[in-house]
C-alpha positions in Angstrom: -0.1 0.0 0.0 2.9 2.3 0.7 4.1 1.9 -2.8 0.7 2.9 -4.2 0.8 6.2 -2.1 4.3 7.0 -3.3 3.2 6.4 -6.8 0.4 8.9 -6.4 2.7 11.4 -4.8 5.1 11.1 -7.7 2.2 11.4 -10.2 1.1 14.7 -8.7 4.6 16.1 -9.0 4.6 14.9 -12.6 1.5 16.8 -13.3 2.8 19.9 -11.7 6.0 19.8 -13.7 4.2 19.0 -16.9 1.9 22.1 -16.6 4.8 24.5 -16.5 5.1 25.6 -20.0 6.4 23.7 -22.7 9.0 26.3 -24.0 10.7 28.4 -21.4 11.6 31.7 -23.0 15.3 32.3 -23.4 15.6 35.1 -25.7 15.4 38.6 -24.2 12.5 39.6 -26.5 10.3 36.7 -25.5 7.4 37.5 -23.2 5.1 35.6 -20.8 1.4 35.9 -21.7 0.1 37.4 -18.4 2.9 39.9 -18.2 2.3 41.0 -21.8 -1.4 41.4 -21.2 -0.7 43.8 -18.3 1.3 46.1 -20.7 -1.5 45.7 -23.2 -4.0 46.8 -20.6 -1.9 49.9 -19.9 -2.0 51.1 -23.5 -5.8 50.4 -23.6 -6.1 52.9 -20.8 -3.9 55.4 -22.7 -6.1 55.0 -25.8 -9.3 55.3 -23.6 -7.9 58.6 -22.0 -7.3 60.0 -25.5 -10.9 59.3 -26.4 -12.1 61.3 -23.4 -10.8 64.5 -25.0 -13.1 64.0 -27.9 -16.0 63.3 -25.5 -15.3 66.4 -23.6 -15.3 68.4 -26.9 -18.6 67.0 -27.7 -19.9 67.6 -24.2 -20.8 64.0 -23.6 -21.3 64.5 -19.9 -23.8 67.3 -20.6 -25.8 65.0 -22.9 -25.9 62.3 -20.2 -27.3 64.7 -17.7 -30.2 65.5 -19.9 -33.3 63.3 -19.8 -33.3 63.1 -23.6 -34.6 64.6 -26.8 -37.7 66.1 -25.1 -35.5 68.3 -22.8 -33.5 69.4 -25.8 -36.7 70.4 -27.6 -38.0 72.2 -24.4 -34.7 74.2 -24.3 -35.1 75.1 -28.0 -38.8 76.1 -27.4 -37.6 78.5 -24.7 -35.0 79.9 -27.0 -37.7 80.3 -29.6 -40.0 82.2 -27.2 -37.2 84.4 -26.2 -36.7 85.6 -29.8 -40.3 85.6 -30.8 -41.4 89.0 -32.2 -44.8 90.6 -31.6 -47.1 90.5 -34.5 -47.2 94.3 -35.2 -45.2 95.3 -38.4 -43.3 98.1 -36.6 -42.2 95.9 -33.7 -41.2 93.3 -36.0 -39.0 95.7 -37.9 -37.4 96.9 -34.8 -36.9 93.4 -33.4 -34.7 92.3 -36.3 -31.7 94.2 -34.8 -32.4 93.0 -31.2 -32.8 89.5 -32.4 -29.3 89.4 -34.0 -27.8 91.2 -31.1 -29.4 88.8 -28.6 -27.8 85.7 -30.4 -24.5 87.7 -30.6 -24.6 88.2 -26.9 -25.2 84.4 -26.4 -22.0 83.7 -28.4 -20.0 86.2 -26.3 -21.4 84.7 -23.1 -20.0 81.4 -24.1 -16.7 82.9 -24.6 -16.7 84.5 -21.1 -17.9 81.3 -19.4 -16.1 78.8 -21.6 -13.4 78.0 -19.0 -15.8 77.1 -16.2 -18.2 75.2 -18.5 -15.3 73.2 -20.1 -14.1 72.2 -16.6 -17.6 70.8 -15.7 -18.8 69.4 -19.1 -16.3 70.0 -21.8 -16.6 72.0 -25.0 -14.5 73.5 -27.7 -12.4 76.6 -28.0 -14.7 77.7 -30.9 -17.8 77.3 -28.7 -20.3 74.8 -27.5 -21.3 72.4 -30.3 -24.5 71.4 -28.7 -25.5 75.0 -28.0 -24.8 75.9 -31.6 -26.9 73.1 -32.9 -29.7 74.0 -30.3 -29.6 77.7 -31.6 -29.7 76.5 -35.2 -32.7 74.3 -34.5 -34.5 77.2 -32.9 -33.8 79.6 -35.7 -34.9 76.9 -38.3 -38.1 76.4 -36.5 -38.7 80.1 -36.3 -37.9 80.5 -40.0 -40.4 77.7 -40.7 -43.1 79.4 -38.7 -42.5 82.8 -40.3 -42.7 81.3 -43.9 -45.7 79.3 -43.0 -47.5 82.4 -41.6 -46.3 84.4 -44.6 -47.8 81.8 -47.0 -51.1 82.0 -45.2 -51.1 85.7 -45.4 -50.3 85.5 -49.1 -53.4 83.4 -49.6 -55.6 85.8 -47.8 -53.9 88.7 -49.8 -54.9 87.0 -53.1 -58.4 86.4 -51.9 -58.8 90.0 -50.9 -57.3 91.1 -54.3 -59.8 88.9 -56.1 -62.6 90.3 -54.1 -61.5 93.9 -54.9 -61.2 93.2 -58.6 -64.9 91.6 -58.5 -66.2 94.6 -56.8 -64.5 97.1 -59.2 -66.0 95.0 -62.0 -69.4 95.1 -60.5 -68.9 98.7 -59.3 -70.1 97.9 -55.7 -70.3 100.5 -53.0 -67.4 102.9 -52.6 -67.1 102.2 -48.8 -66.8 98.5 -49.3 -64.1 99.0 -52.0 -62.1 101.4 -49.8 -62.3 98.9 -46.9 -61.0 95.9 -49.0 -58.4 98.2 -50.5 -57.1 99.0 -47.1 -57.1 95.4 -46.1 -55.1 94.5 -49.2 -52.6 97.3 -48.4 -52.2 96.0 -44.9 -51.7 92.5 -46.0 -49.1 93.6 -48.5 -47.2 95.4 -45.8 -47.3 92.3 -43.5 -46.1 90.1 -46.5 -43.1 92.5 -46.9 -42.3 92.5 -43.2 -42.5 88.6 -43.1 -40.1 88.5 -46.1 -37.6 90.8 -44.4 -38.0 88.8 -41.1 -37.3 85.6 -42.9 -34.4 87.2 -44.6 -32.9 88.3 -41.2 -33.4 84.9 -39.8 -31.9 83.2 -42.9 -28.8 85.5 -42.6 -28.5 84.7 -38.8 -28.6 81.0 -39.7 -25.9 81.3 -42.3 -23.8 83.4 -39.9 -24.1 80.6 -37.3 -23.2 78.0 -39.9 -20.1 79.8 -41.1 -18.8 81.5 -37.9 -19.6 78.8 -35.3 -20.5 75.4 -36.8 -17.8 75.3 -39.4 -15.0 76.3 -37.0 -16.4 73.7 -34.5 -16.3 70.9 -37.1 -12.7 71.9 -38.0 -11.7 71.7 -34.3 -13.5 68.4 -34.0 -11.5 67.0 -37.0 -8.3 68.1 -35.3 -9.5 66.4 -32.1 -10.3 63.2 -33.9 -7.0 63.3 -35.7 -5.1 63.6 -32.4 -7.1 60.8 -30.9 -6.4 58.4 -33.7 -2.7 59.3 -33.5 -2.5 58.2 -30.1 -4.6 55.1 -30.9 -2.1 54.3 -33.6 0.9 54.5 -31.3 -1.0 52.4 -28.7 -2.0 49.7 -31.1 1.4 49.4 -32.7 2.9 48.9 -29.3 0.3 46.3 -28.3 0.8 44.5 -31.7 4.6 44.3 -31.0 4.0 43.0 -27.5 1.7 40.2 -28.5 4.1 39.2 -31.2 6.8 38.5 -28.5 4.5 36.2 -26.4 6.0 32.7 -26.2 4.9 31.3 -22.9 2.2 31.0 -20.3 3.2 30.5 -16.6 0.5 31.7 -14.3 1.3 31.1 -10.5 -2.4 31.8 -9.6 -3.8 29.5 -12.3 -2.9 26.4 -10.2 -2.6 23.0 -11.5 -6.1 22.8 -13.0 -8.6 25.0 -14.6 -11.5 25.9 -12.4 -15.0 27.5 -12.9 -13.6 31.0 -12.2 -11.2 30.6 -15.2 -14.1 29.5 -17.5 -16.2 32.4 -16.2 -13.3 34.8 -17.0 -13.0 33.3 -20.5 -16.7 33.7 -21.1 -16.6 37.3 -19.9 -13.8 38.0 -22.4 -15.9 36.5 -25.2 -18.7 39.0 -24.1 -16.3 41.9 -24.0 -14.9 41.1 -27.5 -18.5 41.1 -28.8 -19.2 44.4 -27.1 -15.9 45.9 -28.5 -17.0 44.8 -32.0 -20.5 46.3 -31.4 -19.1 49.6 -30.2 -16.7 49.8 -33.1 -19.5 49.4 -35.6 -21.8 51.7 -33.6 -19.0 54.4 -33.6 -18.8 54.4 -37.4 -22.6 54.2 -37.9 -23.1 57.2 -35.5 -20.4 59.2 -37.3 -21.9 58.4 -40.6 -25.5 59.2 -39.4 -24.3 62.5 -38.0 -22.5 63.6 -41.2 -25.5 62.5 -43.3 -27.9 64.5 -41.2 -25.5 67.6 -41.3 -25.1 67.1 -45.1 -28.8 66.9 -45.6 -29.4 70.1 -43.7 -26.6 71.9 -45.5 -28.0 70.8 -48.9 -31.2 72.8 -48.0 -29.2 75.9 -48.7 -29.0 75.0 -52.4 -32.2 73.8 -54.1 -34.8 76.5 -53.3 -32.5 79.3 -54.2 -31.3 77.8 -57.5 -34.9 77.3 -58.4 -35.8 80.9 -57.7 -32.7 82.4 -59.4 -33.3 80.4 -62.5 -36.3 82.5 -63.3 -34.2 85.7 -63.4 -30.8 84.7 -64.6 -29.1 81.8 -66.4 -26.4 81.1 -63.8 -26.3 81.6 -60.0 -23.3 82.5 -57.8 -21.0 79.7 -56.8 -22.3 79.7 -53.2 -25.8 79.3 -54.3 -25.3 76.6 -56.8 -22.6 74.4 -55.0 -23.8 75.2 -51.5 -21.7 76.3 -48.5 -18.1 74.9 -48.3 -19.0 72.8 -45.4 -21.4 70.8 -47.6 -18.5 69.7 -49.9 -16.5 68.7 -46.7 -19.4 66.6 -45.5 -19.5 64.9 -48.9 -15.8 64.2 -48.7 -16.2 62.9 -45.1 -18.9 60.5 -46.1 -16.9 59.2 -49.1 -13.8 58.8 -46.9 -15.7 56.8 -44.2 -16.8 54.3 -46.8 -13.1 53.7 -47.7 -11.9 53.0 -44.2 -10.8 49.4 -43.7 -13.4 48.7 -41.1 -14.3 45.2 -42.3 -10.8 43.9 -41.4 -11.2 45.2 -37.8 -14.7 43.7 -37.4 -13.6 40.3 -38.9 -10.5 40.2 -36.6 -12.6 40.9 -33.5 -15.2 38.3 -34.5 -12.5 35.6 -35.2 -10.8 36.3 -31.9 -14.2 35.9 -30.2 -14.5 32.4 -31.8 -11.1 31.4 -30.7 -11.9 32.4 -27.1 -15.1 30.4 -27.2 -13.1 27.4 -28.4 -10.8 28.0 -25.4 -13.9 28.0 -23.1 -14.9 24.6 -24.6 -11.4 23.3 -24.1 -11.3 24.4 -20.5 -14.6 22.5 -20.1 -13.0 19.4 -21.4 -10.1 19.7 -19.0 -12.6 20.1 -16.2 -14.4 17.0 -17.3 -11.2 15.0 -17.3 -10.3 16.4 -13.9 -13.7 15.4 -12.4 -13.1 11.9 -13.8 -9.8 11.5 -12.3 -11.1 12.8 -8.9 -13.8 10.4 -9.0 -11.7 7.4 -9.6 -9.3 8.5 -7.0 -12.1 8.6 -4.4 -13.4 5.2 -5.7 -9.8 3.9 -5.2 -9.6 5.3 -1.7 -12.9 3.7 -0.7 -12.0 0.4 -2.0 -8.6 0.4 -0.5 -10.2 1.0 3.0 -12.7 -1.8 2.3 -9.9 -4.0 1.3 -7.9 -3.2 4.5 -10.9 -4.0 6.6 -11.6 -7.2 4.9 -7.9 -8.3 5.2 -8.0 -7.5 8.9 -11.1 -9.4 9.5 -9.9 -12.5 7.6 -6.5 -12.5 9.1 -7.8 -12.1 12.5 -10.5 -14.7 12.5 -10.1 -18.2 14.2 -10.8 -21.3 12.2 -11.2 -25.0 13.3 -8.4 -27.4 12.4 -10.5 -29.2 9.8 -11.5 -25.9 8.0 -8.2 -24.3 8.1 -6.7 -25.7 4.9 -9.9 -24.9 2.6 -10.8 -21.6 4.1 -7.4 -20.2 4.2 -6.9 -21.0 0.6 -10.2 -19.5 -0.4 -9.6 -16.3 1.7 -6.1 -15.9 0.2 -7.5 -16.2 -3.3 -10.3 -13.7 -2.4 -7.8 -11.2 -1.1 -5.6 -11.6 -4.1 -8.5 -11.1 -6.4 -9.4 -7.9 -4.6 -5.9 -6.7 -4.7 -5.7 -7.3 -8.5 -8.8 -5.2 -8.9 -7.2 -2.4 -6.9 -4.1 -2.6 -9.2 -6.2 -2.4 -12.2 -8.0 0.6 -10.8 -4.7 2.3 -10.1 -3.6 1.7 -13.7 -6.8 3.1 -15.0 -6.2 6.1 -12.8 -2.8 6.5 -14.1 -4.0 6.4 -17.6 -6.6 9.0 -16.9 -4.1 11.2 -15.2 -2.0 11.2 -18.3 -5.0 12.0 -20.5 -5.8 14.9 -18.1 -2.2 16.2 -18.3 -2.4 16.0 -22.2 -5.5 18.0 -22.1 -4.0 20.6 -19.7 -1.1 21.0 -22.1 -3.5 21.5 -25.0 -5.4 24.1 -22.9 -2.2 25.9 -22.3 -1.2 25.8 -25.9 -4.6 27.0 -27.1 -4.5 29.8 -24.5 -1.2 31.1 -25.8 -1.9 30.7 -29.4 -5.5 32.1 -29.0 -4.4 35.2 -27.3 -1.3 35.8 -29.4 -2.9 35.3 -32.8 -6.2 36.8 -31.8 -4.8 40.1 -30.4 -2.1 40.2 -33.0 -4.7 40.2 -35.7 -7.0 42.7 -34.0 -4.1 45.1 -33.3 -2.7 44.7 -36.7 -6.1 45.6 -38.3 -6.5 48.5 -35.9 -3.1 49.9 -36.8 -4.1 50.1 -40.5 -7.5 51.5 -39.5 -5.8 54.2 -37.3 -3.4 55.1 -40.2 -6.3 55.5 -42.6 -8.4 57.5 -40.1 -5.5 59.9 -39.4 -5.1 60.5 -43.2 -8.8 61.0 -43.6 -9.1 63.6 -40.9 -5.9 65.3 -41.9 -7.2 65.6 -45.5 -10.5 66.9 -44.2 -8.8 69.6 -42.1 -6.7 70.8 -45.1 -9.8 70.8 -47.3 -11.8 72.8 -44.7 -9.1 75.3 -44.0 -8.3 76.0 -47.7 -11.9 76.4 -48.6 -13.4 79.7 -48.0 -16.9 81.0 -48.3 -17.1 82.9 -51.6 -18.3 86.4 -51.5 -21.7 87.1 -52.9 -21.9 89.2 -56.1 -23.8 92.4 -55.7 -24.4 93.2 -59.4 -27.4 91.5 -61.0 -27.8 89.4 -57.8 -31.5 89.0 -56.7 -31.9 89.9 -53.0 -33.6 87.5 -50.7 -36.5 89.8 -50.5 -37.0 89.6 -54.2 -36.7 85.9 -54.2 -39.2 85.5 -51.4 -41.5 87.8 -53.3 -41.1 85.6 -56.4 -42.0 82.6 -54.3 -44.9 84.2 -52.4 -46.4 86.1 -55.4 -45.4 83.7 -58.2 
C-alpha cells in the first residue's frame, strides 16, 4: 500500500512539472502571456484617455445629464419664445436688430464662461457644439413658422385682391371697396415684413453656420486626428507586445482549470463582442451625423437655385454648389466608406470564436479532472474496504478441519481484490496522463489564441488608425483651404426679391 501512495505522490509532482510551460523563454524579446497582457492593458487605458478628450469636446457629460430629446426640444422652445417678435409690423422691424444682437450676446457669453463650462462638461475653443446646434434648431423652427405664416397671409392677400377686382368690375359701393383696398394694403405690408423677417433669420442661420458650426467641425476634426494618432501609437505597441509572447506561466492559475477561469473566458468573449459592437456603432453614429448635417446643408441649395433660375441663367457659386461645409461633408462620407473597417470587425469576430473554443477546451479539461477525482475517491474507498476485509480475515479463528480450505479461499479472495485495486490504479494513471495532455492542450490554445487573436486585432486597428489619421488630416486641409465665396452684388436678386417671387409667383 505504501508503494501505491508513493506512486500517487510522484504522479502529482509529474502533473505539476508538466503544466509548466512547454518552452521556457530564453531570448530577451520573448514574453510571458500574463505579463504581456498587463502591458497591453496599460495601452488600452492610454487609448481610452485620449478618447475622453473628444468626448469632452462633444460635451458627452452634458448629454448624459439631460433626460433626452424632449428636454432638448424644451430648451429650444424656450429659446424660440425668447426671440419671438410681436405681430405688429413696427415691432417686427425693430426686433430684427435686437434678435441678431441677442444671439451675438449668447456667443460672447459662451466665450466668457467657456473655461468654467469646459471644466464641468467640456466643450470646444470655438464654442459649445451642442448649444450651436440648439440655436440652429431654434432659428430653423422660427424660420419655418415665419414662412408658413407668410404663406397663409399671401393666400388671404390673393383672396382680398380677387374680391377687390370683382367689386370694381361690378362697381359695388365705394365704402366697401375702400375697406377691401385698405385690407389689401395692410396684407401687402405684412408680407413685406414677413419676407424681411425671414431674410434676417436666414442670414443669422448662415452666420451661425459659417462662424460657429464650421470652426467647431474643424476643431472636432483636429481632435479626432489627435485621438487616432494616440490610438495608432498604442495599437502598434500592443501589436509588438503580443508578437513577442511565447509562454504562459501563471502562478495563480494552479494545477487545474476551475470554474472561475471558465467564467473569465466567457466574460472575455462577451467583451470582445461588445468591443466589436461599439466599433460598428461608432462608425454608424459618425456616418449618421454627417449624413444629417449634409442633408441640412443641402437645403441651402435647391430652393435658391430654383428661384434664381427665373431671373438669370447662372447663379453664384455659393448658391449653386452650396456652403463649403457641404463639400466637406460629402468628402467625409466618401472617406468613411473607404476605411478598412471590415478587417477590424472580422478580426474581433474571429478572436471571439477562438476564445469560445478556449472556453470549450477548459470544459474538457474540467471533465477529465472530475473523472480523475472520481476514480481517486473510488480507489480510496476500495482500499479502505480491502484493508478492513484483510484485517477481519487474518484475525478470524478457524477450526483445524476448516483451516486448509478456508485459508486457501480467503487468500484467493484477497488476491482477487488486490488485483482489482491494481487495475483501478492503472486506470487512474492512464486518466491522469490524459488529463495532463488536455491541460497542455489548454495551455497551448491559450497562448496561441491570445497571441494570434490580439495580434490580428491590433494589426487591423493599426491600419485602420493610419487610414483614419489620413482621412481627418485631408478633411482639415480641405476645410481650412476652402473659404466662403463672396456674394456678387451686381445682378444678384436679393432674398426679399426671391421670397417675393415665391410668395407672389
